[in-house]
Amino acid sequence: MRSLPRSLAALGLAALLACIGATAASGATAHGSTAHGSTARGWTATWTAAPQRPSASFAPNWSEQGFANQTVRQIVRVSTGGAAIRVRLSNAYGATPLEVAGATVARTASGAAVQPGSLRRLTVHGARTFAIPAGAGLASDPVPLPLSHVDSATVTLYLVAPTGPATYHAISSATSFRAVGDHVADTGATSFTETSQSWYYLSGVDTFTTARHRAGVVAFGDSITDGTGSSIDTNSRYPDALAERLAALGRPRPVLNQGIAGNRVTVDSAWFGDRAASRFRRDVLDQPGIGTVIVLGGINDLGISELAAAPPLPIFAPYPDVSVQQLIAGHRDMIRRAHARQLRVIGATLLPVKGSAYYTAHSEAKRDQVNTWIRTSGEYDAVVDLDRALAAPSDEDQLNPAYDSGDHLHPNDAGYRAMADAIHPADLG
């Protein structure tokens, strides 16, 4: 077993679990989050994925067909470690209760394999089988599974009854695995012969903390936060790079990725999620243990407005012409609601898009106006100027070629690391 953080080891595992139970009984909400206040003692999120409606989305996936007598195995990387964890599952967009016939969590080995001796059963109120009502979510019981900072864990679910369409997260940039039958207790990878690059039902992993500072940072936004264009199975999204940087500085803290590819601040989409201003409560305010949010949003509002002039694609509908004033109003709404919860809010400027399908003289003029407001209004507690950090030296309206994934819109791995490097740790609070 790995050594525990000193503060947790001093408690002893039995005392720790007793402390967790008492905290959960007094402070947990129906959705598994802890109440916000002056102290974060209790559960804090260390990994998240924003739930989405089932759809065909960008690539083939299993969300529309769902699962029946199948085991799905999924890998996540936590940003901070601890001695005990709990796993949160979401059936937010399910039409019927989700019946989980078995579930485990373990430390990741390679691919679909897990480390022998680390496999733990997941239970809810002590039961190995449980149901999640349609439109709801739940958290597992505490599991004594020590994890280090930026460590990987594997969550496995056995779904024997037909699930119907599955709540999922479309762009995981990580491989998930599927097997026929019950393989939740397998340590090897042999039975997991099918793969997908989405996450299913997983919405969070939490660790228990005795700290009094709400250290969690939510990275909130669209595909550029989600990690589109990053290398698969390398954890190269900008929130991952930020978590690594903070750990390397000796200041590890939770960094949560709540990006949804295609998401807009002002427009709901069946494919790309509820608008940011609408999902802000669920995906930011209700996350346990957070103190700061980084908002990067609006390029889809501006760019998809331009696509309305082209032959329409159902994936991008609807196509309203979003004004600068509407976009700023959406940002102001998120700032106001975050401040009402005593959260620190950092505004990120919109990255250059010249050469992409989003770029026109009209959209560029609006992007400049929005970025000027983010930089100069004083409404955000701090600003990270990603526009200037990632711009090409020869053309400030274009992504630096060294940071371009190839579509002139999304950064590559180096670009995502440059985004993380542009964030001043002191600005995180």
Tab-separated table of C-alpha atoms in Angstrom:
chain	number	residue	atom	x	y	z
A	1	MET	CA	0.000	0.000	0.000
A	2	ARG	CA	1.223	3.483	-0.779
A	3	SER	CA	2.193	5.814	2.009
A	4	LEU	CA	-0.624	8.136	3.066
A	5	PRO	CA	-0.428	11.909	3.315
A	6	ARG	CA	0.890	12.710	6.823
A	7	SER	CA	-2.289	14.437	8.014
A	8	LEU	CA	-4.397	11.429	7.040
A	9	ALA	CA	-1.938	8.795	8.213
A	10	ALA	CA	-1.968	10.397	11.660
A	11	LEU	CA	-5.672	9.782	11.942
A	12	GLY	CA	-5.387	6.084	11.186
A	13	LEU	CA	-7.577	4.504	8.542
A	14	ALA	CA	-10.331	3.409	10.918
A	15	ALA	CA	-10.551	6.850	12.489
A	16	LEU	CA	-10.466	8.425	9.050
A	17	LEU	CA	-13.397	6.371	7.802
A	18	ALA	CA	-15.328	7.175	10.979
A	19	CYS	CA	-14.614	10.853	10.412
A	20	ILE	CA	-15.774	10.539	6.803
A	21	GLY	CA	-19.001	8.897	7.899
A	22	ALA	CA	-19.758	11.620	10.421
A	23	THR	CA	-19.029	14.354	7.896
A	24	ALA	CA	-21.120	12.709	5.213
A	25	ALA	CA	-24.053	12.346	7.597
A	26	SER	CA	-23.952	16.003	8.594
A	27	GLY	CA	-22.881	17.823	5.445
A	28	ALA	CA	-23.783	15.907	2.285
A	29	THR	CA	-26.545	16.993	-0.009
A	30	ALA	CA	-28.868	14.702	-1.942
A	31	HIS	CA	-26.511	14.946	-4.924
A	32	GLY	CA	-23.415	14.020	-2.930
A	33	SER	CA	-21.942	17.513	-2.700
A	34	THR	CA	-20.895	19.146	0.540
A	35	ALA	CA	-22.367	22.432	1.588
A	36	HIS	CA	-20.261	25.518	0.812
A	37	GLY	CA	-19.028	27.602	3.705
A	38	SER	CA	-15.884	28.815	5.444
A	39	THR	CA	-14.466	25.295	5.715
A	40	ALA	CA	-13.925	22.512	3.196
A	41	ARG	CA	-13.417	19.772	5.772
A	42	GLY	CA	-14.960	16.727	4.135
A	43	TRP	CA	-15.190	15.659	0.525
A	44	THR	CA	-13.505	17.587	-2.255
A	45	ALA	CA	-13.733	16.770	-5.941
A	46	THR	CA	-10.441	15.735	-7.552
A	47	TRP	CA	-11.724	14.651	-10.988
A	48	THR	CA	-14.906	15.512	-12.865
A	49	ALA	CA	-16.590	15.181	-16.261
A	50	ALA	CA	-19.676	17.188	-17.189
A	51	PRO	CA	-22.694	14.945	-18.016
A	52	GLN	CA	-24.213	15.195	-21.503
A	53	ARG	CA	-27.292	13.930	-23.315
A	54	PRO	CA	-26.858	10.763	-25.396
A	55	SER	CA	-25.986	11.634	-28.997
A	56	ALA	CA	-23.940	10.568	-32.005
A	57	SER	CA	-21.800	13.658	-31.381
A	58	PHE	CA	-18.349	13.885	-32.975
A	59	ALA	CA	-17.529	10.188	-33.266
A	60	PRO	CA	-19.191	6.780	-32.828
A	61	ASN	CA	-19.928	6.005	-29.185
A	62	TRP	CA	-22.154	3.811	-27.012
A	63	SER	CA	-24.438	6.482	-25.547
A	64	GLU	CA	-27.490	6.114	-27.793
A	65	GLN	CA	-27.621	2.302	-27.631
A	66	GLY	CA	-26.652	2.088	-23.963
A	67	PHE	CA	-25.629	-1.183	-22.305
A	68	ALA	CA	-27.108	-4.617	-21.568
A	69	ASN	CA	-25.245	-7.478	-19.849
A	70	GLN	CA	-22.015	-5.572	-20.413
A	71	THR	CA	-19.144	-4.302	-18.299
A	72	VAL	CA	-17.693	-0.887	-19.035
A	73	ARG	CA	-14.222	-0.030	-17.675
A	74	GLN	CA	-13.071	3.599	-17.589
A	75	ILE	CA	-9.845	5.326	-16.608
A	76	VAL	CA	-9.590	8.733	-14.952
A	77	ARG	CA	-6.653	10.678	-13.569
A	78	VAL	CA	-7.170	12.469	-10.270
A	79	SER	CA	-5.485	15.813	-9.724
A	80	THR	CA	-4.813	15.340	-6.004
A	81	GLY	CA	-4.555	12.185	-3.934
A	82	GLY	CA	-5.703	10.956	-0.575
A	83	ALA	CA	-6.314	7.877	1.547
A	84	ALA	CA	-9.964	7.374	0.643
A	85	ILE	CA	-12.165	8.194	-2.316
A	86	ARG	CA	-15.769	8.032	-3.427
A	87	VAL	CA	-17.084	7.788	-6.990
A	88	ARG	CA	-19.987	9.870	-8.294
A	89	LEU	CA	-22.268	8.557	-11.054
A	90	SER	CA	-24.874	10.468	-13.048
A	91	ASN	CA	-28.118	9.356	-14.702
A	92	ALA	CA	-28.997	12.986	-15.443
A	93	TYR	CA	-30.284	12.278	-18.947
A	94	GLY	CA	-31.589	8.750	-18.434
A	95	ALA	CA	-35.256	8.050	-19.119
A	96	THR	CA	-35.444	5.211	-16.560
A	97	PRO	CA	-33.592	4.256	-13.359
A	98	LEU	CA	-30.049	2.995	-13.977
A	99	GLU	CA	-29.490	-0.379	-12.323
A	100	VAL	CA	-25.856	-1.044	-11.449
A	101	ALA	CA	-25.331	-4.767	-10.856
A	102	GLY	CA	-21.752	-4.381	-9.662
A	103	ALA	CA	-18.960	-1.829	-9.548
A	104	THR	CA	-15.283	-1.650	-8.598
A	105	VAL	CA	-12.453	0.852	-8.475
A	106	ALA	CA	-8.739	0.115	-8.625
A	107	ARG	CA	-5.401	1.695	-9.398
A	108	THR	CA	-4.691	1.609	-13.100
A	109	ALA	CA	-2.003	-0.650	-14.543
A	110	SER	CA	-1.974	-0.405	-18.346
A	111	GLY	CA	-4.877	-0.200	-20.770
A	112	ALA	CA	-7.846	-2.073	-19.301
A	113	ALA	CA	-5.666	-3.895	-16.732
A	114	VAL	CA	-5.601	-2.827	-13.080
A	115	GLN	CA	-2.989	-3.277	-10.383
A	116	PRO	CA	-3.421	-6.600	-8.538
A	117	GLY	CA	-4.361	-6.148	-4.912
A	118	SER	CA	-5.833	-2.675	-5.451
A	119	LEU	CA	-9.336	-3.726	-6.568
A	120	ARG	CA	-12.104	-2.436	-4.266
A	121	ARG	CA	-15.868	-3.018	-4.477
A	122	LEU	CA	-18.021	0.084	-4.795
A	123	THR	CA	-21.157	0.080	-2.662
A	124	VAL	CA	-24.011	2.470	-1.927
A	125	HIS	CA	-25.359	2.313	1.635
A	126	GLY	CA	-23.443	-0.954	1.938
A	127	ALA	CA	-25.141	-2.620	-1.056
A	128	ARG	CA	-23.163	-3.937	-4.034
A	129	THR	CA	-26.140	-3.437	-6.343
A	130	PHE	CA	-27.978	-0.145	-6.514
A	131	ALA	CA	-30.172	2.008	-8.743
A	132	ILE	CA	-29.857	5.649	-9.771
A	133	PRO	CA	-33.199	7.373	-10.470
A	134	ALA	CA	-33.745	9.015	-13.847
A	135	GLY	CA	-32.506	12.588	-13.768
A	136	ALA	CA	-30.393	12.058	-10.657
A	137	GLY	CA	-26.930	11.152	-9.469
A	138	LEU	CA	-25.362	9.566	-6.420
A	139	ALA	CA	-22.050	9.016	-4.669
A	140	SER	CA	-20.624	5.674	-3.607
A	141	ASP	CA	-19.703	4.819	-0.054
A	142	PRO	CA	-16.140	5.755	0.966
A	143	VAL	CA	-13.454	3.408	-0.383
A	144	PRO	CA	-10.035	3.054	1.302
A	145	LEU	CA	-7.940	3.327	-1.869
A	146	PRO	CA	-4.826	5.478	-1.436
A	147	LEU	CA	-4.026	7.566	-4.505
A	148	SER	CA	-1.139	9.933	-5.126
A	149	HIS	CA	-1.326	13.314	-6.830
A	150	VAL	CA	-1.952	13.006	-10.613
A	151	ASP	CA	-2.559	9.268	-10.166
A	152	SER	CA	-4.862	7.161	-12.350
A	153	ALA	CA	-7.818	5.098	-11.183
A	154	THR	CA	-10.002	2.627	-13.077
A	155	VAL	CA	-13.758	2.494	-12.466
A	156	THR	CA	-15.660	-0.569	-13.704
A	157	LEU	CA	-19.472	-0.897	-13.922
A	158	TYR	CA	-21.502	-4.025	-14.672
A	159	LEU	CA	-24.847	-3.186	-16.271
A	160	VAL	CA	-26.906	-6.337	-16.678
A	161	ALA	CA	-30.361	-4.861	-17.325
A	162	PRO	CA	-30.787	-2.804	-20.514
A	163	THR	CA	-29.969	0.779	-19.628
A	164	GLY	CA	-31.504	2.603	-22.569
A	165	PRO	CA	-29.608	5.664	-23.825
A	166	ALA	CA	-26.756	6.538	-21.493
A	167	THR	CA	-25.735	9.790	-19.845
A	168	TYR	CA	-22.153	10.307	-20.956
A	169	HIS	CA	-19.317	12.736	-21.654
A	170	ALA	CA	-18.576	12.810	-25.363
A	171	ILE	CA	-14.910	13.826	-25.639
A	172	SER	CA	-12.839	11.998	-23.042
A	173	SER	CA	-9.497	11.967	-24.916
A	174	ALA	CA	-9.105	8.675	-23.068
A	175	THR	CA	-9.924	5.090	-23.974
A	176	SER	CA	-12.841	3.322	-22.283
A	177	PHE	CA	-13.323	-0.426	-22.587
A	178	ARG	CA	-16.305	-2.788	-22.826
A	179	ALA	CA	-16.774	-6.517	-22.255
A	180	VAL	CA	-19.722	-8.901	-22.529
A	181	GLY	CA	-20.921	-10.232	-19.164
A	182	ASP	CA	-19.718	-9.513	-15.638
A	183	HIS	CA	-16.022	-8.590	-15.487
A	184	VAL	CA	-15.968	-5.991	-12.705
A	185	ALA	CA	-13.503	-8.089	-10.670
A	186	ASP	CA	-11.098	-8.804	-13.552
A	187	THR	CA	-7.589	-7.495	-13.032
A	188	GLY	CA	-6.552	-8.353	-16.592
A	189	ALA	CA	-7.610	-6.781	-19.870
A	190	THR	CA	-8.379	-9.889	-21.940
A	191	SER	CA	-12.187	-9.669	-21.874
A	192	PHE	CA	-12.318	-5.961	-22.733
A	193	THR	CA	-12.299	-6.178	-26.504
A	194	GLU	CA	-14.288	-3.051	-27.437
A	195	THR	CA	-13.174	0.554	-27.024
A	196	SER	CA	-14.643	4.042	-27.032
A	197	GLN	CA	-13.298	7.538	-26.453
A	198	SER	CA	-16.111	8.746	-24.215
A	199	TRP	CA	-16.955	8.384	-20.514
A	200	TYR	CA	-20.283	6.849	-19.446
A	201	TYR	CA	-22.182	7.696	-16.239
A	202	LEU	CA	-19.005	8.888	-14.474
A	203	SER	CA	-19.328	12.444	-13.172
A	204	GLY	CA	-16.771	12.701	-10.375
A	205	VAL	CA	-14.179	11.235	-8.049
A	206	ASP	CA	-13.798	12.838	-4.640
A	207	THR	CA	-11.139	12.584	-1.947
A	208	PHE	CA	-11.535	13.295	1.739
A	209	THR	CA	-9.700	16.307	3.146
A	210	THR	CA	-9.138	17.676	6.632
A	211	ALA	CA	-8.069	21.056	5.212
A	212	ARG	CA	-10.009	24.220	5.940
A	213	HIS	CA	-9.195	25.941	2.634
A	214	ARG	CA	-11.479	25.286	-0.329
A	215	ALA	CA	-8.654	24.592	-2.756
A	216	GLY	CA	-10.515	23.163	-5.734
A	217	VAL	CA	-10.228	24.930	-9.098
A	218	VAL	CA	-12.877	24.378	-11.789
A	219	ALA	CA	-11.792	24.881	-15.397
A	220	PHE	CA	-15.105	25.710	-17.070
A	221	GLY	CA	-15.637	26.045	-20.791
A	222	ASP	CA	-15.935	24.365	-24.169
A	223	SER	CA	-13.777	22.071	-26.321
A	224	ILE	CA	-10.607	24.033	-25.577
A	225	THR	CA	-11.091	23.235	-21.897
A	226	ASP	CA	-12.331	19.714	-22.699
A	227	GLY	CA	-9.070	18.991	-24.539
A	228	THR	CA	-10.098	18.560	-28.169
A	229	GLY	CA	-6.915	18.237	-30.250
A	230	SER	CA	-4.841	16.773	-27.430
A	231	SER	CA	-3.220	13.347	-27.711
A	232	ILE	CA	-5.360	10.413	-26.625
A	233	ASP	CA	-4.522	8.666	-23.326
A	234	THR	CA	-1.824	11.194	-22.376
A	235	ASN	CA	-3.757	13.569	-20.072
A	236	SER	CA	-2.545	16.557	-22.084
A	237	ARG	CA	-5.586	18.833	-21.640
A	238	TYR	CA	-4.843	22.223	-20.109
A	239	PRO	CA	-6.448	21.400	-16.713
A	240	ASP	CA	-4.218	18.290	-16.554
A	241	ALA	CA	-1.156	20.382	-17.311
A	242	LEU	CA	-2.188	22.889	-14.633
A	243	ALA	CA	-2.600	20.121	-12.033
A	244	GLU	CA	0.858	18.772	-12.926
A	245	ARG	CA	2.390	22.230	-12.698
A	246	LEU	CA	0.901	22.915	-9.275
A	247	ALA	CA	2.045	19.515	-7.977
A	248	ALA	CA	5.565	20.148	-9.303
A	249	LEU	CA	5.612	23.499	-7.487
A	250	GLY	CA	4.781	21.705	-4.243
A	251	ARG	CA	1.304	23.264	-4.170
A	252	PRO	CA	-0.985	20.453	-5.328
A	253	ARG	CA	-4.665	21.255	-5.477
A	254	PRO	CA	-7.703	19.813	-7.245
A	255	VAL	CA	-8.160	21.002	-10.843
A	256	LEU	CA	-11.493	19.916	-12.313
A	257	ASN	CA	-12.229	19.808	-16.029
A	258	GLN	CA	-15.832	20.885	-16.671
A	259	GLY	CA	-15.489	21.606	-20.371
A	260	ILE	CA	-17.944	20.321	-22.963
A	261	ALA	CA	-16.904	20.337	-26.608
A	262	GLY	CA	-19.144	22.621	-28.662
A	263	ASN	CA	-20.687	24.219	-25.580
A	264	ARG	CA	-21.936	27.798	-25.798
A	265	VAL	CA	-22.471	30.418	-23.102
A	266	THR	CA	-25.853	31.600	-24.372
A	267	VAL	CA	-27.333	28.743	-26.445
A	268	ASP	CA	-28.651	25.297	-25.454
A	269	SER	CA	-27.770	22.402	-27.754
A	270	ALA	CA	-28.975	18.807	-27.870
A	271	TRP	CA	-25.494	17.774	-29.006
A	272	PHE	CA	-23.238	20.164	-27.099
A	273	GLY	CA	-24.954	20.481	-23.755
A	274	ASP	CA	-27.008	23.017	-21.869
A	275	ARG	CA	-25.656	26.545	-22.256
A	276	ALA	CA	-22.831	27.404	-19.868
A	277	ALA	CA	-24.905	29.917	-17.951
A	278	SER	CA	-27.527	27.190	-17.352
A	279	ARG	CA	-25.209	24.319	-16.376
A	280	PHE	CA	-23.033	26.568	-14.202
A	281	ARG	CA	-24.778	25.558	-10.996
A	282	ARG	CA	-24.472	21.796	-11.553
A	283	ASP	CA	-20.992	21.769	-13.039
A	284	VAL	CA	-19.385	24.490	-10.918
A	285	LEU	CA	-21.327	25.654	-7.884
A	286	ASP	CA	-22.390	22.178	-6.743
A	287	GLN	CA	-18.885	20.674	-6.898
A	288	PRO	CA	-17.576	19.928	-3.391
A	289	GLY	CA	-14.547	21.743	-2.019
A	290	ILE	CA	-14.038	24.340	-4.755
A	291	GLY	CA	-12.849	27.905	-4.241
A	292	THR	CA	-11.961	29.157	-7.732
A	293	VAL	CA	-13.371	28.925	-11.254
A	294	ILE	CA	-11.625	29.763	-14.533
A	295	VAL	CA	-14.178	30.747	-17.198
A	296	LEU	CA	-13.208	30.293	-20.857
A	297	GLY	CA	-16.299	30.532	-23.000
A	298	GLY	CA	-17.836	32.232	-25.986
A	299	ILE	CA	-15.900	31.269	-29.087
A	300	ASN	CA	-18.649	28.824	-30.105
A	301	ASP	CA	-21.331	31.488	-29.617
A	302	LEU	CA	-19.455	33.767	-32.012
A	303	GLY	CA	-18.199	31.149	-34.460
A	304	ILE	CA	-21.360	29.082	-34.862
A	305	SER	CA	-23.209	32.326	-35.595
A	306	GLU	CA	-21.016	32.563	-38.708
A	307	LEU	CA	-21.751	28.978	-39.757
A	308	ALA	CA	-25.410	29.887	-40.292
A	309	ALA	CA	-24.418	31.363	-43.651
A	310	ALA	CA	-23.097	27.976	-44.803
A	311	PRO	CA	-25.200	24.869	-45.569
A	312	PRO	CA	-26.608	24.095	-42.094
A	313	LEU	CA	-25.432	21.006	-40.221
A	314	PRO	CA	-27.856	19.589	-37.612
A	315	ILE	CA	-24.981	19.037	-35.182
A	316	PHE	CA	-24.522	22.812	-34.740
A	317	ALA	CA	-28.181	23.893	-34.595
A	318	PRO	CA	-29.572	26.311	-33.529
A	319	TYR	CA	-27.777	29.245	-35.185
A	320	PRO	CA	-28.728	32.501	-33.463
A	321	ASP	CA	-26.566	35.551	-34.146
A	322	VAL	CA	-25.120	36.064	-30.663
A	323	SER	CA	-24.174	39.656	-29.948
A	324	VAL	CA	-21.258	40.889	-27.871
A	325	GLN	CA	-23.748	42.283	-25.349
A	326	GLN	CA	-25.486	38.896	-24.987
A	327	LEU	CA	-22.173	37.118	-24.471
A	328	ILE	CA	-20.985	39.623	-21.871
A	329	ALA	CA	-24.339	39.301	-20.078
A	330	GLY	CA	-23.766	35.545	-19.860
A	331	HIS	CA	-20.317	36.085	-18.354
A	332	ARG	CA	-21.693	38.608	-15.873
A	333	ASP	CA	-24.351	36.155	-14.766
A	334	MET	CA	-21.729	33.493	-14.018
A	335	ILE	CA	-19.540	35.997	-12.163
A	336	ARG	CA	-22.477	37.142	-10.037
A	337	ARG	CA	-23.516	33.613	-9.113
A	338	ALA	CA	-19.942	32.562	-8.305
A	339	HIS	CA	-19.412	35.584	-6.079
A	340	ALA	CA	-22.667	34.806	-4.268
A	341	ARG	CA	-20.999	31.516	-3.254
A	342	GLN	CA	-17.779	33.300	-2.230
A	343	LEU	CA	-15.877	31.808	-5.168
A	344	ARG	CA	-12.973	33.529	-6.888
A	345	VAL	CA	-13.574	33.935	-10.642
A	346	ILE	CA	-10.834	34.189	-13.268
A	347	GLY	CA	-11.702	35.277	-16.808
A	348	ALA	CA	-9.774	33.819	-19.740
A	349	THR	CA	-9.615	35.705	-23.036
A	350	LEU	CA	-10.776	33.919	-26.196
A	351	LEU	CA	-7.981	32.343	-28.244
A	352	PRO	CA	-7.151	33.404	-31.825
A	353	VAL	CA	-9.123	31.604	-34.571
A	354	LYS	CA	-7.870	33.067	-37.854
A	355	GLY	CA	-7.852	30.402	-40.557
A	356	SER	CA	-10.558	28.312	-38.875
A	357	ALA	CA	-14.166	27.854	-40.006
A	358	TYR	CA	-15.172	30.319	-37.274
A	359	TYR	CA	-13.133	33.207	-38.640
A	360	THR	CA	-14.726	36.138	-40.460
A	361	ALA	CA	-14.178	39.868	-40.151
A	362	HIS	CA	-17.486	39.987	-38.237
A	363	SER	CA	-16.612	37.261	-35.719
A	364	GLU	CA	-13.108	38.667	-35.237
A	365	ALA	CA	-14.466	42.113	-34.413
A	366	LYS	CA	-16.771	40.575	-31.805
A	367	ARG	CA	-13.958	38.434	-30.350
A	368	ASP	CA	-11.813	41.552	-29.923
A	369	GLN	CA	-14.639	43.373	-28.146
A	370	VAL	CA	-15.283	40.478	-25.762
A	371	ASN	CA	-11.566	40.146	-24.977
A	372	THR	CA	-11.266	43.886	-24.341
A	373	TRP	CA	-14.143	43.654	-21.865
A	374	ILE	CA	-12.573	40.638	-20.097
A	375	ARG	CA	-9.217	42.449	-19.820
A	376	THR	CA	-10.436	45.905	-18.792
A	377	SER	CA	-13.855	45.726	-17.120
A	378	GLY	CA	-12.513	44.717	-13.713
A	379	GLU	CA	-15.470	42.408	-13.228
A	380	TYR	CA	-13.352	39.274	-13.020
A	381	ASP	CA	-11.156	38.839	-9.945
A	382	ALA	CA	-8.199	38.090	-12.221
A	383	VAL	CA	-7.558	37.631	-15.936
A	384	VAL	CA	-5.473	35.069	-17.825
A	385	ASP	CA	-4.734	36.430	-21.284
A	386	LEU	CA	-4.725	33.254	-23.350
A	387	ASP	CA	-5.293	35.280	-26.523
A	388	ARG	CA	-1.881	36.902	-26.224
A	389	ALA	CA	-0.155	33.851	-24.743
A	390	LEU	CA	-1.040	31.625	-27.712
A	391	ALA	CA	-0.999	34.121	-30.592
A	392	ALA	CA	1.416	33.725	-33.505
A	393	PRO	CA	4.366	36.160	-33.305
A	394	SER	CA	3.669	37.348	-36.848
A	395	ASP	CA	-0.143	37.593	-36.606
A	396	GLU	CA	-1.946	38.220	-33.321
A	397	ASP	CA	-5.246	36.975	-34.771
A	398	GLN	CA	-3.850	33.485	-35.468
A	399	LEU	CA	-2.795	30.632	-33.216
A	400	ASN	CA	0.952	30.205	-32.951
A	401	PRO	CA	1.734	27.357	-35.402
A	402	ALA	CA	3.743	25.676	-32.635
A	403	TYR	CA	0.533	25.460	-30.601
A	404	ASP	CA	-1.957	24.614	-33.393
A	405	SER	CA	-3.519	21.138	-33.553
A	406	GLY	CA	-4.141	21.719	-37.248
A	407	ASP	CA	-7.631	23.231	-37.389
A	408	HIS	CA	-6.475	26.753	-36.370
A	409	LEU	CA	-8.976	26.639	-33.492
A	410	HIS	CA	-7.846	24.001	-30.984
A	411	PRO	CA	-4.387	23.901	-29.410
A	412	ASN	CA	-2.148	20.835	-29.528
A	413	ASP	CA	-0.434	19.335	-26.481
A	414	ALA	CA	2.173	22.108	-26.426
A	415	GLY	CA	-0.553	24.701	-26.742
A	416	TYR	CA	-2.508	23.281	-23.816
A	417	ARG	CA	0.654	23.329	-21.716
A	418	ALA	CA	1.213	26.953	-22.718
A	419	MET	CA	-2.313	27.713	-21.513
A	420	ALA	CA	-1.548	26.169	-18.123
A	421	ASP	CA	1.755	28.041	-17.929
A	422	ALA	CA	-0.061	31.344	-18.562
A	423	ILE	CA	-2.049	30.959	-15.345
A	424	HIS	CA	-0.364	32.567	-12.333
A	425	PRO	CA	-0.712	30.258	-9.302
A	426	ALA	CA	-1.174	33.317	-7.074
A	427	ASP	CA	-4.294	34.254	-9.049
A	428	LEU	CA	-5.927	30.977	-8.033
A	429	GLY	CA	-6.353	32.233	-4.491
